[in-house]
Coordinates of C-alpha atoms and ligand atoms in Angstrom, one line a residue:
M281 CA 91.3 78.0 110.6
R282 CA 91.1 80.4 107.8
L283 CA 94.2 80.3 105.3
A284 CA 94.5 84.2 105.7
K285 CA 94.3 83.9 109.4
F286 CA 96.8 81.2 109.5
L287 CA 99.4 83.2 107.6
A288 CA 98.9 86.3 109.5
H289 CA 99.3 84.1 113.0
A290 CA 102.4 82.8 111.3
G291 CA 103.4 86.4 111.0
V292 CA 103.6 86.6 107.5
A293 CA 101.6 89.8 107.1
S294 CA 98.4 91.3 108.6
R295 CA 95.1 89.4 107.9
R296 CA 94.5 92.1 104.8
G297 CA 98.1 91.7 103.8
A298 CA 97.8 87.9 103.7
E299 CA 94.7 87.9 101.6
E300 CA 96.6 89.8 99.1
I301 CA 99.4 87.4 99.1
I302 CA 97.0 84.5 98.5
R303 CA 95.1 86.3 95.9
A304 CA 98.4 86.8 94.2
G305 CA 99.0 83.1 93.9
R306 CA 102.2 83.2 96.1
V307 CA 100.5 80.4 98.8
S308 CA 100.4 76.5 98.2
I309 CA 98.8 73.8 100.1
A310 CA 100.5 70.5 99.8
G311 CA 102.4 71.8 96.7
T312 CA 99.0 73.2 95.0
T313 CA 98.5 77.1 94.6
V314 CA 95.4 78.2 96.4
I315 CA 93.8 81.7 95.8
D316 CA 91.0 81.3 98.5
P317 CA 91.8 83.1 101.6
A318 CA 88.9 81.2 103.3
R319 CA 90.4 77.7 102.8
D320 CA 90.6 75.8 106.0
V321 CA 93.9 74.9 107.2
D322 CA 95.9 73.6 110.2
V323 CA 99.4 73.2 111.0
D324 CA 99.4 69.8 109.3
S325 CA 98.3 71.3 105.8
G326 CA 101.8 71.9 104.3
V327 CA 101.1 75.8 104.0
A328 CA 103.8 77.5 101.9
V329 CA 104.7 81.0 100.9
D330 CA 106.7 81.5 97.7
G331 CA 107.5 77.7 98.2
R332 CA 108.9 78.0 101.7
F333 CA 106.9 75.9 104.6
L334 CA 105.4 77.7 107.3
E335 CA 105.5 75.8 110.6
G336 CA 102.7 77.4 112.4
P337 CA 102.1 80.3 115.0
E338 CA 105.1 82.5 115.9
E339 CA 105.5 83.7 119.5
R340 CA 103.8 87.3 119.2
M341 CA 106.4 90.3 119.9
V342 CA 105.4 94.0 120.0
F343 CA 108.4 96.3 120.2
L344 CA 108.4 99.9 120.8
L345 CA 110.9 102.1 119.0
N346 CA 112.3 105.6 118.9
K347 CA 112.6 106.1 115.3
P348 CA 115.6 108.6 114.3
S349 CA 115.0 110.8 111.2
G350 CA 115.8 109.2 107.8
V351 CA 114.7 105.7 108.9
L352 CA 111.7 104.6 106.7
S353 CA 108.7 103.0 108.5
T354 CA 108.2 100.3 106.2
A355 CA 109.3 96.5 106.7
A356 CA 111.6 96.7 103.6
D357 CA 112.6 99.1 101.0
A358 CA 113.7 98.4 97.2
Y359 CA 116.4 100.6 97.5
G360 CA 118.0 99.3 100.6
R361 CA 117.5 102.2 102.7
R362 CA 117.4 101.6 106.4
T363 CA 113.8 100.7 108.0
V364 CA 112.4 100.7 111.3
V365 CA 112.4 96.8 111.3
D366 CA 116.4 97.1 110.7
L367 CA 116.6 98.5 114.1
V368 CA 114.9 95.7 116.1
P369 CA 116.4 92.1 116.4
A370 CA 113.9 89.8 114.6
R371 CA 114.9 86.7 116.4
G372 CA 113.8 85.0 113.0
A373 CA 110.2 86.8 113.0
R374 CA 108.9 88.7 110.4
L375 CA 108.2 92.1 111.8
Y376 CA 106.5 95.0 110.3
P377 CA 105.6 98.6 111.5
V378 CA 102.1 99.5 112.9
G379 CA 101.2 102.7 110.7
R380 CA 103.3 105.1 109.7
L381 CA 105.7 108.0 110.5
D382 CA 107.2 110.2 107.8
A383 CA 111.1 109.5 107.1
D384 CA 112.0 112.9 108.5
S385 CA 109.6 112.3 111.8
T386 CA 111.2 110.8 114.8
G387 CA 109.7 109.1 118.0
L388 CA 107.4 106.5 119.1
I389 CA 106.5 103.8 116.4
L390 CA 105.6 100.0 117.2
V391 CA 107.0 97.1 115.0
T392 CA 105.5 93.8 115.7
N393 CA 104.8 90.2 113.9
D394 CA 101.2 90.3 115.4
G395 CA 99.0 91.1 112.3
D396 CA 95.8 91.2 114.1
L397 CA 96.9 93.8 116.6
A398 CA 98.5 96.0 114.0
Q399 CA 95.2 95.8 111.8
R400 CA 93.1 96.7 115.1
L401 CA 95.4 99.6 115.9
T402 CA 95.6 101.2 112.5
H403 CA 92.0 101.0 111.6
P404 CA 90.3 104.2 111.6
S405 CA 87.3 103.0 113.6
F406 CA 89.8 102.4 116.6
E407 CA 90.7 105.9 116.7
V408 CA 93.8 105.4 118.9
P409 CA 95.2 108.9 120.0
R410 CA 98.6 109.7 118.9
T411 CA 100.4 112.8 120.5
Y412 CA 103.0 114.7 118.7
R413 CA 105.5 117.4 119.5
A414 CA 106.0 119.7 116.7
V415 CA 108.3 122.6 116.1
V416 CA 106.9 125.1 114.0
H417 CA 107.6 128.4 112.2
P418 CA 106.7 131.3 112.4
V419 CA 107.0 131.5 116.0
P420 CA 104.7 132.2 118.2
V421 CA 101.4 130.2 117.2
G422 CA 98.6 132.7 117.8
E423 CA 95.6 131.9 119.9
R424 CA 93.2 131.9 116.5
A425 CA 95.5 129.4 115.1
L426 CA 95.2 127.0 118.0
R427 CA 91.5 127.4 118.2
S428 CA 91.5 126.2 114.5
L429 CA 93.4 123.1 115.3
R430 CA 91.2 122.5 118.3
E431 CA 87.9 122.9 116.2
G432 CA 89.4 120.9 113.2
V433 CA 90.7 122.2 109.9
E434 CA 89.8 121.8 106.4
L435 CA 92.4 119.9 104.3
E436 CA 92.0 118.8 100.9
D437 CA 90.9 115.4 101.9
G438 CA 88.2 116.9 104.2
R439 CA 88.1 118.4 107.6
T440 CA 90.0 116.8 110.4
A441 CA 88.3 116.2 113.7
P442 CA 89.1 118.2 116.5
A443 CA 92.5 118.0 118.0
K444 CA 93.9 118.5 121.3
A445 CA 96.3 121.5 121.0
R446 CA 98.7 123.5 123.3
Q447 CA 101.8 125.6 122.9
L448 CA 104.5 124.2 125.3
K449 CA 106.9 127.2 124.4
P450 CA 106.5 129.7 121.7
G451 CA 106.6 127.6 118.5
V452 CA 106.6 124.1 120.3
L453 CA 103.1 122.3 120.0
E454 CA 101.7 119.4 121.4
L455 CA 98.9 117.9 119.3
T456 CA 97.0 114.8 120.0
I457 CA 94.9 113.9 116.9
H458 CA 92.8 110.1 116.5
E459 CA 93.2 109.9 112.7
G460 CA 95.9 108.7 110.8
R461 CA 96.0 110.3 107.5
N462 CA 99.1 111.1 105.4
H463 CA 101.4 113.9 106.7
Q464 CA 98.3 115.2 108.8
V465 CA 100.2 117.0 111.7
K466 CA 102.3 119.0 108.8
R467 CA 99.1 119.5 106.9
M468 CA 97.1 120.7 109.9
C469 CA 99.7 123.2 110.8
E470 CA 100.3 124.4 107.3
A471 CA 96.6 125.0 107.2
V472 CA 96.9 127.5 110.1
G473 CA 99.9 129.3 108.7
H474 CA 102.8 127.5 110.4
R475 CA 105.4 125.0 108.9
V476 CA 106.5 121.8 110.7
R477 CA 110.4 122.1 111.3
T478 CA 110.5 118.6 113.4
L479 CA 107.9 116.3 114.3
Q480 CA 108.3 113.7 117.0
R481 CA 105.5 111.2 118.4
I482 CA 105.5 111.2 122.2
R483 CA 102.5 108.8 122.8
F484 CA 100.5 106.1 121.0
G485 CA 97.4 105.1 122.9
P486 CA 98.5 104.2 126.5
L487 CA 102.2 104.1 125.3
R488 CA 104.8 106.8 126.0
L489 CA 108.0 107.4 124.6
D490 CA 109.5 108.4 128.0
D491 CA 113.3 108.6 128.0
L492 CA 114.0 105.9 125.4
A493 CA 117.1 106.9 123.3
E494 CA 117.0 107.6 119.6
G495 CA 117.3 104.4 117.8
A496 CA 116.6 102.3 121.0
H497 CA 113.8 100.1 121.4
R498 CA 112.2 98.0 123.9
Q499 CA 110.0 95.0 124.1
L500 CA 106.4 95.6 125.6
R501 CA 105.4 93.5 128.5
A502 CA 102.4 91.1 128.5
A503 CA 100.2 93.6 130.5
E504 CA 101.4 96.5 127.9
V505 CA 100.1 94.7 125.0
E506 CA 96.9 93.7 126.7
T507 CA 96.2 97.4 127.5
L508 CA 97.1 98.4 124.1
R509 CA 94.5 95.7 122.8
R510 CA 92.0 97.5 124.7
S511 CA 92.9 100.9 123.4
P512 CA 91.9 103.6 122.6
S513 CA 92.8 105.3 125.7
G514 CA 94.0 109.0 126.4
Ligands
LIG765 N1 101.8 113.6 110.9 C1 102.6 114.0 109.9 O1 102.4 115.0 109.2 N2 103.7 113.3 109.8 C2 103.9 112.3 110.8 O2 104.9 111.5 110.5 C3 103.0 111.9 111.5 C4 101.8 112.6 111.7

């Protein structure tokens, strides 16, 4: 198996992340540093990262978490701030988030050690639909602004794809987008004249937040992971 794939299967990082780790000279095979991600290896090759031996594939796990505000969606923070990974018991696995939510956003985020799945779900070509509930100001949102969101709005990094947008009650929007640009929902709302006060993700592909309490998580069942693998859906 390719070295990068081996590292991804061992839960070190996504396949792309593993390639970077290899190129950075952090990986050795039988004591010799290797910088070629395509090197052929198996469990007996003696693969180590930062001097620590890897024992081979780790059980794949995917958790659905209701991220509270103020928690970062990174695997680790240099300043020791709380991350989504801190909220899930890793049982020795190296977990990382699938995509990002802003620190002040809440709601559904996946945390996994399955590098291939994480890479697929965040790759723009998969266009997994994500649904958000946004409380905006000023209130209410007019028909013209809603129409603009549905047609796609011009942002500094280009026009967005059309979103599904509806107003649940004055100033509360439900928006479904298929792209994962930085601060996208906030910027789209801003572009049509409304500032986002709170933002919660309630759906990701086939998965729903439902009534999971803030800060709580649950492990996805095998059938849910399979449906997710076949995303997009919705
Ligand atoms: N769009 C945003 O603006 N923020 C998020 O956290 C997610 C989507």
